[in-house]
Amino acid sequence: MGKVVVVTSGKGGVGKTTSTAALGAAVAKTGKKVALVDFDVGLRNLDLIMGAERRVVFDLVNVIQGSAKLSQALIRDKRVETLFLLPASQTRDKDALTEEGVAEVIGKLRSVFDYVFCDSPAGIERGAQLAMRFADEAVIVTNPEVSSVRDSDRIIGLLDARTLRAEQGEQIAKHVLVTRYDAARAARGEMLSIDDVLEILSTPLLGIIPESQDVLRASNLGSPVTLSEPLNAAAKAYIDAAKRLEGEQLPVIVPFERKGFLDRLLGRRAA
Amino acid sequence: MNLLDIFKRRTSAPVARERLQVLLAYERRNRSQPDLVSILREEIMAVIAKHVQIDQDYLQVSMDRGETMSTLEIDIQIPNKSPMPLAMAG
């Protein structure tokens, strides 16, 4: 039986979809069978980030409503052959998803794939709750910034109350993934530190993804950064996070800003 | 800004951290309460806020459920000093 991982955050724009793509691709590259499911019905984007936007024929809603088979809707990645995408519907409204339908699709995926990543929509409404409903584990994507941390706390509360596992009295494994971390700003005390975030959320850390132009470029090109530029710092951070998700014990290194000789001599703060 | 200000300037991250800790402690407490109590809390707070400015911490609402009867306990503290009645402040 495969593991179901929800990638969620509450707040929008923190990097859920980018992280789903990057983590999923990193896991799939190790040979595991991975399915990425876009739950953002009406505002699908995972297809675009994965570079599969022109290959979408059927979607999650079609499968739930019985107008397409699951095997017809799954899109195989062109770069990694164990990586698949189940896109969200672009046209239907959110109510097109039913709990029974989602349960059936997730159940089928779980029996075939090693990992099922559910990319949650923003917010705490029905769509987000369905994305997390059948998860065994959760990756909470958080920016080191007050509104994102507050929303993450809210989502953690929902994970502990509204998931099937929680209702059955079992634990859902939760991990915080800090994205868009700016080492220079953290060093100047202008951004919540990793310790602050972890202490406030009291949830273990999966990884720290540095703010990077390369992540944006990867999105522009329609390729997860872990596939297009695996040697880049952000990609490496995602690959390490994926290893931790698979249970490997890897220490997390907080990125730091290297100061130049002149800066140190003058005690100058980086601009 | 003179040179000394650079060193004196208080960084904003500790402020963010403090604000979050206070806020989340409050939100978590509310979350675990039954819905009725949080609705009552909000409405009572709204009524008080029409006349006096008080912090959310000064209002405690709790409910004890018994077998035949439940008790609702409302504890409102109104500080004497700073928060002036709104009419006077305006």
Short mmCIF file of C-alpha atoms in Angstrom, two decimals:
data_model
loop_
_atom_site.label_atom_id
_atom_site.label_comp_id
_atom_site.label_asym_id
_atom_site.label_seq_id
_atom_site.Cartn_x
_atom_site.Cartn_y
_atom_site.Cartn_z
CA MET A 1 0.00 0.00 0.00
CA GLY A 2 1.33 3.38 -1.00
CA LYS A 3 1.59 6.42 1.19
CA VAL A 4 -0.71 9.40 0.69
CA VAL A 5 0.94 12.77 1.33
CA VAL A 6 -1.02 16.04 1.26
CA VAL A 7 0.89 19.21 0.41
CA THR A 8 -0.99 22.04 2.08
CA SER A 9 -0.55 25.50 3.63
CA GLY A 10 -3.77 27.44 4.13
CA LYS A 11 -2.28 30.54 2.59
CA GLY A 12 -1.98 30.84 -1.18
CA GLY A 13 1.19 31.58 -3.09
CA VAL A 14 3.62 30.00 -0.65
CA GLY A 15 4.72 27.26 -3.03
CA LYS A 16 2.41 24.26 -2.61
CA THR A 17 2.24 23.37 -6.29
CA THR A 18 5.94 24.02 -6.91
CA SER A 19 6.81 21.89 -3.89
CA THR A 20 4.43 19.09 -4.90
CA ALA A 21 6.11 18.93 -8.31
CA ALA A 22 9.66 19.17 -6.97
CA LEU A 23 9.19 16.62 -4.16
CA GLY A 24 7.18 14.21 -6.31
CA ALA A 25 9.77 14.30 -9.11
CA ALA A 26 12.62 13.81 -6.63
CA VAL A 27 10.95 10.72 -5.13
CA ALA A 28 10.05 9.33 -8.57
CA LYS A 29 13.65 9.69 -9.73
CA THR A 30 14.67 7.13 -7.10
CA GLY A 31 12.50 4.60 -8.95
CA LYS A 32 9.39 4.82 -6.77
CA LYS A 33 6.02 5.01 -8.50
CA VAL A 34 4.58 8.45 -7.80
CA ALA A 35 1.21 10.03 -8.60
CA LEU A 36 0.64 13.77 -8.26
CA VAL A 37 -3.01 14.73 -7.81
CA ASP A 38 -4.14 18.31 -8.35
CA PHE A 39 -7.06 19.11 -6.02
CA ASP A 40 -7.37 22.74 -7.06
CA VAL A 41 -10.56 22.29 -9.05
CA GLY A 42 -11.29 25.38 -11.12
CA LEU A 43 -7.76 26.74 -10.79
CA ARG A 44 -5.52 23.91 -11.86
CA ASN A 45 -1.84 24.67 -12.16
CA LEU A 46 0.11 21.53 -11.39
CA ASP A 47 -0.17 20.55 -15.08
CA LEU A 48 1.51 23.83 -16.04
CA ILE A 49 4.33 23.48 -13.51
CA MET A 50 4.89 19.90 -14.72
CA GLY A 51 4.88 21.00 -18.37
CA ALA A 52 1.91 18.76 -19.17
CA GLU A 53 -0.71 21.44 -19.83
CA ARG A 54 -1.19 20.44 -23.46
CA ARG A 55 -1.59 16.77 -22.67
CA VAL A 56 -4.62 17.06 -20.38
CA VAL A 57 -7.64 15.22 -21.77
CA PHE A 58 -9.47 13.87 -18.72
CA ASP A 59 -9.27 15.05 -15.14
CA LEU A 60 -10.06 14.16 -11.52
CA VAL A 61 -13.69 15.25 -11.83
CA ASN A 62 -14.20 13.10 -14.96
CA VAL A 63 -12.87 10.10 -13.05
CA ILE A 64 -15.05 10.77 -10.00
CA GLN A 65 -18.15 11.24 -12.14
CA GLY A 66 -17.37 8.07 -14.08
CA SER A 67 -16.95 9.69 -17.51
CA ALA A 68 -13.32 8.55 -17.72
CA LYS A 69 -11.24 5.72 -16.30
CA LEU A 70 -8.44 6.52 -13.88
CA SER A 71 -5.93 5.02 -16.32
CA GLN A 72 -7.18 7.37 -19.05
CA ALA A 73 -6.80 10.46 -16.91
CA LEU A 74 -3.31 9.75 -15.56
CA ILE A 75 -0.60 11.50 -17.58
CA ARG A 76 2.82 9.87 -17.61
CA ASP A 77 5.74 12.27 -17.26
CA LYS A 78 8.01 12.45 -20.30
CA ARG A 79 11.20 12.70 -18.25
CA VAL A 80 10.67 10.22 -15.41
CA GLU A 81 8.69 7.14 -16.35
CA THR A 82 7.49 6.32 -12.82
CA LEU A 83 5.95 9.79 -12.40
CA PHE A 84 2.26 10.41 -13.17
CA LEU A 85 -0.08 13.39 -12.95
CA LEU A 86 -3.83 13.42 -12.32
CA PRO A 87 -4.92 16.95 -13.28
CA ALA A 88 -7.74 18.95 -11.72
CA SER A 89 -10.68 20.13 -13.75
CA GLN A 90 -10.41 23.66 -15.06
CA THR A 91 -14.06 24.28 -15.77
CA ARG A 92 -16.12 22.61 -13.05
CA ASP A 93 -16.79 24.11 -9.67
CA LYS A 94 -15.44 22.80 -6.40
CA ASP A 95 -18.64 20.97 -5.50
CA ALA A 96 -17.90 18.52 -8.28
CA LEU A 97 -15.72 16.62 -5.80
CA THR A 98 -17.50 14.23 -3.46
CA GLU A 99 -15.97 12.57 -0.46
CA GLU A 100 -16.94 9.09 -1.70
CA GLY A 101 -15.50 9.82 -5.13
CA VAL A 102 -12.23 11.10 -3.73
CA ALA A 103 -12.04 8.10 -1.38
CA GLU A 104 -12.39 5.72 -4.33
CA VAL A 105 -9.78 7.47 -6.49
CA ILE A 106 -7.25 7.76 -3.64
CA GLY A 107 -7.88 4.12 -2.73
CA LYS A 108 -7.13 2.97 -6.28
CA LEU A 109 -4.04 5.17 -6.56
CA ARG A 110 -2.77 3.95 -3.21
CA SER A 111 -2.94 0.34 -4.37
CA VAL A 112 -0.87 1.02 -7.49
CA PHE A 113 1.58 3.78 -6.50
CA ASP A 114 4.23 3.98 -3.78
CA TYR A 115 3.46 7.65 -3.17
CA VAL A 116 0.38 9.75 -3.86
CA PHE A 117 0.98 13.49 -3.46
CA CYS A 118 -2.19 15.58 -3.11
CA ASP A 119 -1.68 19.22 -4.07
CA SER A 120 -4.19 21.12 -1.94
CA PRO A 121 -5.95 24.31 -2.99
CA ALA A 122 -5.38 27.35 -0.78
CA GLY A 123 -7.86 28.09 1.98
CA ILE A 124 -9.55 25.86 4.52
CA GLU A 125 -12.75 25.15 2.62
CA ARG A 126 -14.10 21.96 1.17
CA GLY A 127 -11.42 21.50 -1.52
CA ALA A 128 -8.59 21.80 0.99
CA GLN A 129 -10.37 19.49 3.43
CA LEU A 130 -10.93 16.85 0.74
CA ALA A 131 -7.27 17.04 -0.31
CA MET A 132 -6.17 16.21 3.24
CA ARG A 133 -9.02 13.84 4.09
CA PHE A 134 -7.30 10.52 3.29
CA ALA A 135 -3.69 11.54 3.87
CA ASP A 136 -1.23 9.52 5.96
CA GLU A 137 1.25 12.37 6.08
CA ALA A 138 1.18 16.11 5.53
CA VAL A 139 3.75 18.55 4.21
CA ILE A 140 2.87 22.02 5.46
CA VAL A 141 4.46 24.58 3.17
CA THR A 142 5.30 27.73 5.12
CA ASN A 143 7.03 30.99 4.32
CA PRO A 144 8.92 32.59 7.21
CA GLU A 145 6.38 35.37 7.45
CA VAL A 146 3.58 36.08 9.97
CA SER A 147 0.48 35.46 7.86
CA SER A 148 1.82 32.22 6.42
CA VAL A 149 2.80 30.87 9.86
CA ARG A 150 -0.61 31.75 11.27
CA ASP A 151 -2.39 29.95 8.42
CA SER A 152 -0.10 26.94 8.80
CA ASP A 153 -1.10 26.74 12.44
CA ARG A 154 -4.73 26.74 11.39
CA ILE A 155 -4.10 23.97 8.86
CA ILE A 156 -2.28 21.89 11.49
CA GLY A 157 -5.40 22.19 13.64
CA LEU A 158 -7.52 20.92 10.73
CA LEU A 159 -5.14 18.04 10.03
CA ASP A 160 -5.51 16.93 13.64
CA ALA A 161 -9.31 17.20 13.56
CA ARG A 162 -10.71 16.59 10.09
CA THR A 163 -8.59 13.88 8.49
CA LEU A 164 -9.84 10.31 8.46
CA ARG A 165 -6.79 9.21 10.41
CA ALA A 166 -7.41 11.79 13.12
CA GLU A 167 -11.06 10.76 13.38
CA GLN A 168 -9.99 7.15 13.80
CA GLY A 169 -7.70 8.20 16.64
CA GLU A 170 -4.50 7.68 14.64
CA GLN A 171 -1.70 10.15 14.13
CA ILE A 172 -1.12 11.93 10.85
CA ALA A 173 2.61 12.58 10.39
CA LYS A 174 3.16 16.30 9.84
CA HIS A 175 6.22 18.04 8.46
CA VAL A 176 6.94 21.72 7.91
CA LEU A 177 8.65 22.68 4.66
CA VAL A 178 9.96 26.23 4.83
CA THR A 179 10.11 27.76 1.37
CA ARG A 180 11.39 31.09 0.04
CA TYR A 181 13.90 31.33 2.86
CA ASP A 182 16.13 34.36 2.48
CA ALA A 183 19.33 33.81 4.45
CA ALA A 184 20.45 37.43 4.20
CA ARG A 185 17.20 38.79 5.59
CA ALA A 186 17.16 36.18 8.36
CA ALA A 187 20.73 37.15 9.31
CA ARG A 188 19.63 40.79 9.61
CA GLY A 189 16.74 39.80 11.88
CA GLU A 190 14.16 40.96 9.35
CA MET A 191 12.58 37.57 8.84
CA LEU A 192 11.33 34.94 11.24
CA SER A 193 14.10 32.45 11.83
CA ILE A 194 13.73 28.70 11.30
CA ASP A 195 13.80 28.22 15.07
CA ASP A 196 10.99 30.75 15.50
CA VAL A 197 8.82 29.00 12.92
CA LEU A 198 9.42 25.54 14.36
CA GLU A 199 8.89 26.65 17.93
CA ILE A 200 5.63 28.40 17.10
CA LEU A 201 4.26 25.52 15.01
CA SER A 202 5.89 22.78 17.15
CA THR A 203 6.06 20.51 14.13
CA PRO A 204 9.22 18.80 12.80
CA LEU A 205 11.10 20.30 9.87
CA LEU A 206 11.22 18.54 6.50
CA GLY A 207 13.53 21.02 4.82
CA ILE A 208 14.41 24.61 4.05
CA ILE A 209 14.15 25.76 0.45
CA PRO A 210 16.13 28.94 -0.21
CA GLU A 211 14.54 31.74 -2.21
CA SER A 212 15.83 31.14 -5.71
CA GLN A 213 15.47 32.47 -9.23
CA ASP A 214 16.01 28.93 -10.46
CA VAL A 215 12.72 27.74 -9.00
CA LEU A 216 10.93 30.45 -10.94
CA ARG A 217 12.84 29.57 -14.09
CA ALA A 218 11.93 25.90 -13.66
CA SER A 219 8.25 26.87 -13.43
CA ASN A 220 8.59 29.03 -16.53
CA LEU A 221 10.03 26.06 -18.39
CA GLY A 222 7.43 23.62 -17.09
CA SER A 223 9.86 21.34 -15.32
CA PRO A 224 10.21 20.62 -11.58
CA VAL A 225 13.48 22.19 -10.41
CA THR A 226 14.62 18.80 -9.10
CA LEU A 227 14.61 17.51 -12.69
CA SER A 228 15.76 20.53 -14.69
CA GLU A 229 18.55 21.74 -12.40
CA PRO A 230 19.22 19.04 -9.79
CA LEU A 231 22.54 20.58 -8.74
CA ASN A 232 21.06 23.93 -7.85
CA ALA A 233 20.76 24.83 -4.12
CA ALA A 234 16.95 24.88 -4.07
CA ALA A 235 16.77 21.59 -5.98
CA LYS A 236 19.24 19.97 -3.59
CA ALA A 237 17.13 21.16 -0.66
CA TYR A 238 14.05 19.58 -2.26
CA ILE A 239 15.92 16.33 -2.96
CA ASP A 240 17.06 16.15 0.68
CA ALA A 241 13.52 16.91 1.86
CA ALA A 242 12.24 14.07 -0.33
CA LYS A 243 14.78 11.72 1.25
CA ARG A 244 13.62 12.73 4.72
CA LEU A 245 10.04 12.12 3.65
CA GLU A 246 11.11 8.58 2.77
CA GLY A 247 12.47 8.17 6.27
CA GLU A 248 16.16 8.92 5.76
CA GLN A 249 17.81 10.69 8.69
CA LEU A 250 19.53 13.72 7.18
CA PRO A 251 20.50 16.78 9.20
CA VAL A 252 18.90 20.03 7.96
CA ILE A 253 21.44 22.73 7.28
CA VAL A 254 20.14 26.28 7.65
CA PRO A 255 21.36 28.27 4.65
CA PHE A 256 23.55 31.18 5.66
CA GLU A 257 24.76 34.27 3.87
CA ARG A 258 28.46 34.24 3.23
CA LYS A 259 29.88 37.66 4.00
CA GLY A 260 32.61 39.05 1.83
CA PHE A 261 35.96 40.12 3.23
CA LEU A 262 35.13 43.83 2.96
CA ASP A 263 31.74 43.36 4.62
CA ARG A 264 33.35 41.67 7.57
CA LEU A 265 36.10 44.25 7.83
CA LEU A 266 33.61 47.10 7.90
CA GLY A 267 31.01 45.19 9.88
CA ARG A 268 28.67 46.16 7.11
CA ARG A 269 25.25 44.64 6.87
CA ALA A 270 24.30 43.21 3.52
CA ALA A 271 21.94 45.50 1.66
CA MET B 1 20.11 58.25 9.87
CA ASN B 2 23.47 58.37 11.59
CA LEU B 3 25.89 55.51 11.95
CA LEU B 4 24.75 54.60 15.46
CA ASP B 5 21.18 54.06 14.33
CA ILE B 6 22.32 51.08 12.30
CA PHE B 7 23.29 49.29 15.49
CA LYS B 8 20.40 50.56 17.58
CA ARG B 9 17.72 49.62 15.09
CA ARG B 10 15.48 46.95 16.52
CA THR B 11 15.03 44.10 14.13
CA SER B 12 11.46 43.20 13.23
CA ALA B 13 11.68 39.39 13.43
CA PRO B 14 11.43 39.24 17.26
CA VAL B 15 8.34 41.44 17.12
CA ALA B 16 6.77 39.14 14.53
CA ARG B 17 7.58 36.15 16.70
CA GLU B 18 6.03 37.68 19.81
CA ARG B 19 2.86 38.78 18.04
CA LEU B 20 2.42 35.34 16.54
CA GLN B 21 2.90 33.55 19.83
CA VAL B 22 0.26 35.66 21.56
CA LEU B 23 -2.19 35.43 18.68
CA LEU B 24 -1.84 31.70 18.15
CA ALA B 25 -2.18 30.94 21.86
CA TYR B 26 -5.51 32.77 21.69
CA GLU B 27 -6.66 31.13 18.44
CA ARG B 28 -5.75 27.64 19.63
CA ARG B 29 -7.67 28.11 22.85
CA ASN B 30 -10.73 29.19 20.90
CA ARG B 31 -10.43 26.36 18.43
CA SER B 32 -10.78 23.65 21.07
CA GLN B 33 -13.89 25.20 22.58
CA PRO B 34 -17.35 24.11 21.55
CA ASP B 35 -18.85 26.35 18.90
CA LEU B 36 -21.52 27.87 21.12
CA VAL B 37 -18.93 29.30 23.48
CA SER B 38 -16.91 30.92 20.71
CA ILE B 39 -20.04 32.44 19.17
CA LEU B 40 -21.08 33.82 22.56
CA ARG B 41 -17.57 35.09 23.12
CA GLU B 42 -17.48 36.96 19.84
CA GLU B 43 -20.90 38.50 20.32
CA ILE B 44 -20.23 39.56 23.90
CA MET B 45 -16.93 41.04 22.78
CA ALA B 46 -18.72 42.97 20.04
CA VAL B 47 -21.22 44.41 22.52
CA ILE B 48 -18.48 45.50 24.91
CA ALA B 49 -16.41 46.95 22.09
CA LYS B 50 -19.26 49.32 21.23
CA HIS B 51 -18.71 51.10 24.53
CA VAL B 52 -15.28 50.25 25.92
CA GLN B 53 -12.05 49.20 24.28
CA ILE B 54 -10.70 46.08 25.92
CA ASP B 55 -8.19 43.42 24.95
CA GLN B 56 -9.54 40.05 23.97
CA ASP B 57 -7.63 38.61 26.93
CA TYR B 58 -9.86 40.50 29.36
CA LEU B 59 -12.91 38.49 28.40
CA GLN B 60 -13.13 34.90 29.57
CA VAL B 61 -16.10 32.80 28.58
CA SER B 62 -16.37 29.20 29.67
CA MET B 63 -19.08 26.63 29.95
CA ASP B 64 -19.42 23.77 32.39
CA ARG B 65 -21.69 21.06 31.16
CA GLY B 66 -23.55 19.21 33.87
CA GLU B 67 -26.06 16.40 33.52
CA THR B 68 -29.22 18.39 34.08
CA MET B 69 -27.87 21.92 33.92
CA SER B 70 -24.91 23.76 32.44
CA THR B 71 -23.38 26.95 33.71
CA LEU B 72 -22.00 29.72 31.57
CA GLU B 73 -19.27 31.75 33.20
CA ILE B 74 -18.44 35.15 31.78
CA ASP B 75 -15.60 37.11 33.26
CA ILE B 76 -15.00 40.59 31.89
CA GLN B 77 -12.23 42.74 33.22
CA ILE B 78 -12.32 46.43 32.44
CA PRO B 79 -9.06 48.13 33.31
CA ASN B 80 -9.45 51.46 35.11
CA LYS B 81 -6.70 53.41 33.42
CA SER B 82 -6.06 53.52 29.74
CA PRO B 83 -9.06 52.32 27.75
CA MET B 84 -11.34 55.34 27.82
CA PRO B 85 -14.99 55.02 26.91
CA LEU B 86 -15.18 55.61 23.18
CA ALA B 87 -17.59 58.53 23.53
CA MET B 88 -15.02 60.44 25.56
CA ALA B 89 -12.15 59.51 23.32
CA GLY B 90 -14.00 60.66 20.22
#
